[in-house]
Amino acid sequence: MENFRKVRSEEAPVGGGAEGGGPGSSPFADLAPGAVHMRVKEGSKIRNLLAFATASMAQPATRAIVFSGCGRATTKTVTCAEILKRRLAGLHQVTRLRYRSVREVWQSLPPGPTPGQKPGEPAASLSVLKNVPSLAILLSKDALDPCQPGYQPPNSHSGPSSQTTAPTSKRSLGEPEAGEGSAKRLQPEPRAAEEERMA
C-alpha cells in the first residue's frame, strides 16, 4: 500500500434493517421523534459535543439523546456518554454495537504506468471493503425496558459531589508503602542530630 494513496472513503450500501443500516438508519427503532442525535467523529472535540448535549438535555422537551460513533470514534463516543451520565443523574442507558461496511478507494501514486499497464490507461486503483465497528448509546430521562440487551440502569450516586473521600494512605503521610523501595536516603530529624552530637 506504500505506492497507493487513499482517494475517498464511503459507506458501502448494505441491506436495511436494524443490524446493517445505512448512514441515516438508527439502531433504536422506537426512539421518540424529538431525540437529539450526536454523531461523534474522530476529530470531534469532546468539549463541544458535551456543551451542546448538556444544553439540549436541559430543555424539558428533550427526553433522549443518542451518541453514535464509528471506527476510531467509538472510544470518544463512550467518553461523551459517561461524562453526560455523571453530569445529569438518573439517565437510563442502552448500548448497541454493530458493524458498518466502508469502501475505501486507493489510487497508485506514480503518474507513470505500473507494471503490466499500457501507456495512456488511467492510473491503477484499488477498492477495499472494511467492516468497521459502530457504537450507538441511547441516554434517556424516561425509564427504558430493562430486559433489552445493552440496558444499564441509572447510577445510584448523583454526580461527582457525592464521592466519598479516600482513606489517607501512609504515602500521603510521607512514609513509603509496603514493598515500595525508597530511592531517597532518609534524613534524620534535626533535633535527633543535635542530641547525637551532645552525647
CSV table of C-alpha atoms in Angstrom, one decimal:
chain,number,residue,atom,x,y,z
A,1,MET,CA,0.0,0.0,0.0
A,2,GLU,CA,3.0,2.3,0.1
A,3,ASN,CA,2.6,3.1,-3.6
A,4,PHE,CA,-1.0,4.0,-3.2
A,5,ARG,CA,-2.9,6.9,-1.6
A,6,LYS,CA,-6.5,6.9,-0.3
A,7,VAL,CA,-8.7,8.8,-2.7
A,8,ARG,CA,-12.1,8.5,-0.9
A,9,SER,CA,-13.9,6.6,1.7
A,10,GLU,CA,-17.6,5.9,1.5
A,11,GLU,CA,-20.1,3.8,3.3
A,12,ALA,CA,-20.9,0.7,1.3
A,13,PRO,CA,-24.6,0.0,0.7
A,14,VAL,CA,-25.9,-2.7,2.9
A,15,GLY,CA,-29.4,-4.1,3.2
A,16,GLY,CA,-31.8,-2.3,5.5
A,17,GLY,CA,-32.8,-3.4,9.0
A,18,ALA,CA,-31.6,-2.9,12.5
A,19,GLU,CA,-28.2,-4.6,12.1
A,20,GLY,CA,-26.7,-3.3,8.9
A,21,GLY,CA,-28.4,0.0,8.0
A,22,GLY,CA,-27.1,2.9,6.1
A,23,PRO,CA,-25.7,6.2,7.4
A,24,GLY,CA,-29.2,7.5,8.3
A,25,SER,CA,-30.5,4.4,10.0
A,26,SER,CA,-30.8,4.3,13.7
A,27,PRO,CA,-30.4,1.1,15.8
A,28,PHE,CA,-33.2,2.3,18.1
A,29,ALA,CA,-36.4,1.8,16.2
A,30,ASP,CA,-38.8,3.1,18.9
A,31,LEU,CA,-37.0,6.3,19.5
A,32,ALA,CA,-39.1,9.5,20.1
A,33,PRO,CA,-39.0,12.0,17.3
A,34,GLY,CA,-37.7,14.8,19.5
A,35,ALA,CA,-34.5,12.9,20.4
A,36,VAL,CA,-31.1,14.5,19.8
A,37,HIS,CA,-28.7,12.5,17.6
A,38,MET,CA,-25.0,13.3,18.2
A,39,ARG,CA,-22.7,11.9,15.5
A,40,VAL,CA,-19.2,11.7,17.1
A,41,LYS,CA,-16.3,11.8,14.6
A,42,GLU,CA,-12.7,11.1,15.1
A,43,GLY,CA,-11.8,14.8,15.1
A,44,SER,CA,-14.7,16.0,17.2
A,45,LYS,CA,-13.9,17.9,20.4
A,46,ILE,CA,-15.5,16.4,23.5
A,47,ARG,CA,-15.9,19.8,25.0
A,48,ASN,CA,-18.0,21.0,22.1
A,49,LEU,CA,-20.1,17.8,21.9
A,50,LEU,CA,-20.9,17.9,25.7
A,51,ALA,CA,-21.7,21.6,25.7
A,52,PHE,CA,-24.4,21.0,23.0
A,53,ALA,CA,-25.6,17.8,24.6
A,54,THR,CA,-25.9,19.3,28.1
A,55,ALA,CA,-27.8,22.3,26.7
A,56,SER,CA,-30.1,20.1,24.8
A,57,MET,CA,-30.9,17.8,27.7
A,58,ALA,CA,-31.5,20.8,29.9
A,59,GLN,CA,-34.6,21.6,27.9
A,60,PRO,CA,-37.7,19.8,29.2
A,61,ALA,CA,-38.9,18.8,25.7
A,62,THR,CA,-35.8,16.7,25.1
A,63,ARG,CA,-36.2,13.3,26.7
A,64,ALA,CA,-33.4,11.3,25.0
A,65,ILE,CA,-30.1,11.7,23.3
A,66,VAL,CA,-28.1,9.2,21.1
A,67,PHE,CA,-24.3,9.3,20.8
A,68,SER,CA,-23.1,7.4,17.8
A,69,GLY,CA,-19.6,6.8,16.5
A,70,CYS,CA,-17.8,4.6,14.0
A,71,GLY,CA,-14.3,3.2,13.9
A,72,ARG,CA,-11.7,5.3,15.8
A,73,ALA,CA,-14.5,7.5,17.2
A,74,THR,CA,-16.0,4.7,19.4
A,75,THR,CA,-13.9,5.5,22.4
A,76,LYS,CA,-14.8,9.1,22.2
A,77,THR,CA,-18.5,8.1,21.9
A,78,VAL,CA,-18.2,6.1,25.2
A,79,THR,CA,-16.4,9.0,26.9
A,80,CYS,CA,-19.1,11.5,25.9
A,81,ALA,CA,-21.9,9.3,27.2
A,82,GLU,CA,-20.1,8.6,30.5
A,83,ILE,CA,-19.4,12.2,31.2
A,84,LEU,CA,-23.0,13.2,30.4
A,85,LYS,CA,-24.3,10.4,32.7
A,86,ARG,CA,-22.2,11.9,35.5
A,87,ARG,CA,-23.4,15.5,34.8
A,88,LEU,CA,-27.1,14.5,34.6
A,89,ALA,CA,-28.2,12.0,37.2
A,90,GLY,CA,-30.9,9.5,36.5
A,91,LEU,CA,-30.3,8.7,32.9
A,92,HIS,CA,-31.2,5.2,31.6
A,93,GLN,CA,-28.7,3.8,29.0
A,94,VAL,CA,-29.0,1.3,26.1
A,95,THR,CA,-25.9,0.5,24.2
A,96,ARG,CA,-25.9,-1.1,20.7
A,97,LEU,CA,-22.8,-2.4,18.8
A,98,ARG,CA,-23.0,-3.2,15.1
A,99,TYR,CA,-20.7,-3.2,12.1
A,100,ARG,CA,-20.7,-0.9,9.1
A,101,SER,CA,-19.1,-1.7,5.7
A,102,VAL,CA,-16.9,1.1,4.5
A,103,ARG,CA,-15.4,1.1,0.9
A,104,GLU,CA,-12.0,2.7,0.6
A,105,VAL,CA,-10.7,3.6,-2.9
A,106,TRP,CA,-6.9,3.8,-3.3
A,107,GLN,CA,-5.1,5.1,-6.4
A,108,SER,CA,-1.5,4.4,-7.4
A,109,LEU,CA,0.9,7.2,-6.6
A,110,PRO,CA,3.4,7.4,-9.5
A,111,PRO,CA,1.9,9.1,-12.6
A,112,GLY,CA,3.7,6.6,-14.8
A,113,PRO,CA,2.3,3.2,-15.8
A,114,THR,CA,2.5,0.4,-13.3
A,115,PRO,CA,4.0,-3.0,-14.4
A,116,GLY,CA,1.6,-4.6,-16.8
A,117,GLN,CA,-0.3,-1.3,-17.6
A,118,LYS,CA,-0.3,0.1,-21.1
A,119,PRO,CA,0.6,3.7,-21.7
A,120,GLY,CA,-2.4,6.0,-21.9
A,121,GLU,CA,-4.5,3.9,-19.5
A,122,PRO,CA,-5.8,5.6,-16.3
A,123,ALA,CA,-3.8,5.0,-13.0
A,124,ALA,CA,-4.5,1.7,-11.3
A,125,SER,CA,-7.0,1.9,-8.5
A,126,LEU,CA,-7.8,-0.5,-5.7
A,127,SER,CA,-11.0,-0.8,-3.8
A,128,VAL,CA,-11.0,-2.2,-0.2
A,129,LEU,CA,-14.1,-3.2,1.7
A,130,LYS,CA,-13.8,-3.0,5.5
A,131,ASN,CA,-16.1,-3.9,8.4
A,132,VAL,CA,-15.8,-1.1,10.9
A,133,PRO,CA,-17.3,-1.3,14.4
A,134,SER,CA,-20.1,1.2,15.1
A,135,LEU,CA,-21.4,2.1,18.5
A,136,ALA,CA,-24.7,3.8,19.4
A,137,ILE,CA,-25.5,4.8,23.0
A,138,LEU,CA,-29.1,6.0,24.0
A,139,LEU,CA,-29.4,8.0,27.1
A,140,SER,CA,-33.0,8.7,28.2
A,141,LYS,CA,-34.7,10.6,31.1
A,142,ASP,CA,-37.6,8.2,30.8
A,143,ALA,CA,-37.4,4.6,32.0
A,144,LEU,CA,-36.5,2.0,29.4
A,145,ASP,CA,-37.2,-1.7,29.1
A,146,PRO,CA,-34.6,-3.4,31.5
A,147,CYS,CA,-35.0,-6.7,29.6
A,148,GLN,CA,-33.5,-5.4,26.3
A,149,PRO,CA,-29.8,-6.2,25.6
A,150,GLY,CA,-27.3,-3.5,26.5
A,151,TYR,CA,-29.5,-1.8,29.2
A,152,GLN,CA,-27.9,-0.1,32.1
A,153,PRO,CA,-30.0,1.5,35.0
A,154,PRO,CA,-29.2,5.0,36.3
A,155,ASN,CA,-26.2,5.3,38.6
A,156,SER,CA,-27.1,5.1,42.3
A,157,HIS,CA,-24.9,8.1,43.2
A,158,SER,CA,-25.8,11.5,41.9
A,159,GLY,CA,-22.7,13.0,40.4
A,160,PRO,CA,-19.2,13.9,41.5
A,161,SER,CA,-20.2,15.8,44.6
A,162,SER,CA,-21.3,12.7,46.4
A,163,GLN,CA,-18.0,10.9,46.0
A,164,THR,CA,-16.6,9.6,49.3
A,165,THR,CA,-13.1,10.7,50.4
A,166,ALA,CA,-10.4,8.1,50.0
A,167,PRO,CA,-8.7,6.9,53.2
A,168,THR,CA,-5.4,8.5,53.9
A,169,SER,CA,-2.5,6.3,52.9
A,170,LYS,CA,0.9,6.1,54.5
A,171,ARG,CA,2.3,7.6,51.4
A,172,SER,CA,0.5,10.8,51.9
A,173,LEU,CA,2.0,11.0,55.4
A,174,GLY,CA,5.5,10.8,53.9
A,175,GLU,CA,6.1,7.1,54.6
A,176,PRO,CA,6.7,4.7,51.7
A,177,GLU,CA,4.1,1.9,51.2
A,178,ALA,CA,4.9,-1.7,51.8
A,179,GLY,CA,7.1,-3.2,49.1
A,180,GLU,CA,8.0,0.2,47.7
A,181,GLY,CA,11.7,1.0,47.6
A,182,SER,CA,12.9,4.3,48.7
A,183,ALA,CA,15.3,6.0,46.2
A,184,LYS,CA,16.0,8.9,48.6
A,185,ARG,CA,18.2,8.5,51.7
A,186,LEU,CA,16.2,9.1,54.8
A,187,GLN,CA,17.5,12.2,56.6
A,188,PRO,CA,17.5,12.2,60.4
A,189,GLU,CA,15.3,14.7,62.3
A,190,PRO,CA,17.2,18.0,63.1
A,191,ARG,CA,16.5,17.6,66.8
A,192,ALA,CA,17.8,13.9,66.7
A,193,ALA,CA,21.0,15.1,65.0
A,194,GLU,CA,21.7,17.6,67.8
A,195,GLU,CA,21.1,15.0,70.5
A,196,GLU,CA,23.6,12.7,68.9
A,197,ARG,CA,26.3,15.4,68.8
A,198,MET,CA,25.8,16.2,72.5
A,199,ALA,CA,26.0,12.6,73.6
